[in-house]
Amino acid sequence: NYIHIELSSEEKIKTVELINIQGKVISTMYGSSSTKLDFPVSNIKNGFYLLKVTANNGIQTGKIIIE
């Protein structure tokens, strides 16, 4: 299971962090200066998380549910 992340052509992914509701970083993946990344979540427990994507143009954070 993966979360597919795709940014605009001007943005390059630096890091992606999966953060639990207590604020602890559960998993980090480093981008290869690409606009696309598949973030693996098969070993992550079900629940609510924040997905923090750091790119060269800034940081985007979104809520996700893993089931």
Coordinates of C-alpha atoms in Angstrom, one line a residue, residues 6-59:
E6 CA 2.6 14.4 -7.0
L7 CA 3.5 18.1 -7.1
S8 CA 3.5 20.6 -9.8
S9 CA 6.4 20.7 -12.3
E10 CA 8.1 23.6 -10.5
E11 CA 8.2 21.8 -7.1
K12 CA 10.6 19.1 -6.2
I13 CA 10.0 16.8 -3.1
K14 CA 12.7 17.0 -0.4
T15 CA 11.1 15.0 2.4
V16 CA 7.8 13.4 3.3
E17 CA 6.9 12.8 6.9
L18 CA 4.0 10.8 8.4
I19 CA 3.1 12.2 11.8
N20 CA 0.7 10.6 14.3
I21 CA -1.9 12.6 16.3
Q22 CA 0.5 12.9 19.2
G23 CA 3.0 14.7 17.0
K24 CA 5.5 11.9 16.7
V25 CA 7.1 11.3 13.3
I26 CA 6.3 7.7 12.4
S27 CA 8.1 7.5 9.0
T28 CA 10.3 9.8 6.9
M29 CA 11.1 9.4 3.2
Y30 CA 13.6 11.6 1.3
G31 CA 12.7 12.7 -2.2
S32 CA 15.1 12.5 -5.1
S33 CA 14.3 16.0 -6.3
S34 CA 11.4 14.5 -8.2
T35 CA 7.9 15.8 -8.5
K36 CA 6.4 12.3 -7.8
L37 CA 6.8 9.9 -4.9
D38 CA 5.1 6.7 -3.6
F39 CA 5.2 6.7 0.2
P40 CA 4.8 3.2 1.6
V41 CA 2.2 2.7 4.3
S42 CA 1.8 -1.1 4.4
N43 CA 3.5 -1.3 7.8
I44 CA 1.6 1.6 9.4
K45 CA -1.2 1.0 11.9
N46 CA -4.7 2.2 11.0
G47 CA -5.5 5.6 12.2
F48 CA -5.5 9.4 11.6
Y49 CA -2.2 11.0 10.5
L50 CA -0.7 14.2 9.1
L51 CA 1.3 13.9 5.9
K52 CA 3.9 16.7 5.7
V53 CA 5.5 17.2 2.4
T54 CA 8.6 19.6 2.2
A55 CA 9.4 20.8 -1.3
N56 CA 11.8 23.4 -2.6
N57 CA 8.9 25.9 -2.7
G58 CA 7.6 25.3 0.9
I59 CA 5.7 22.9 3.1

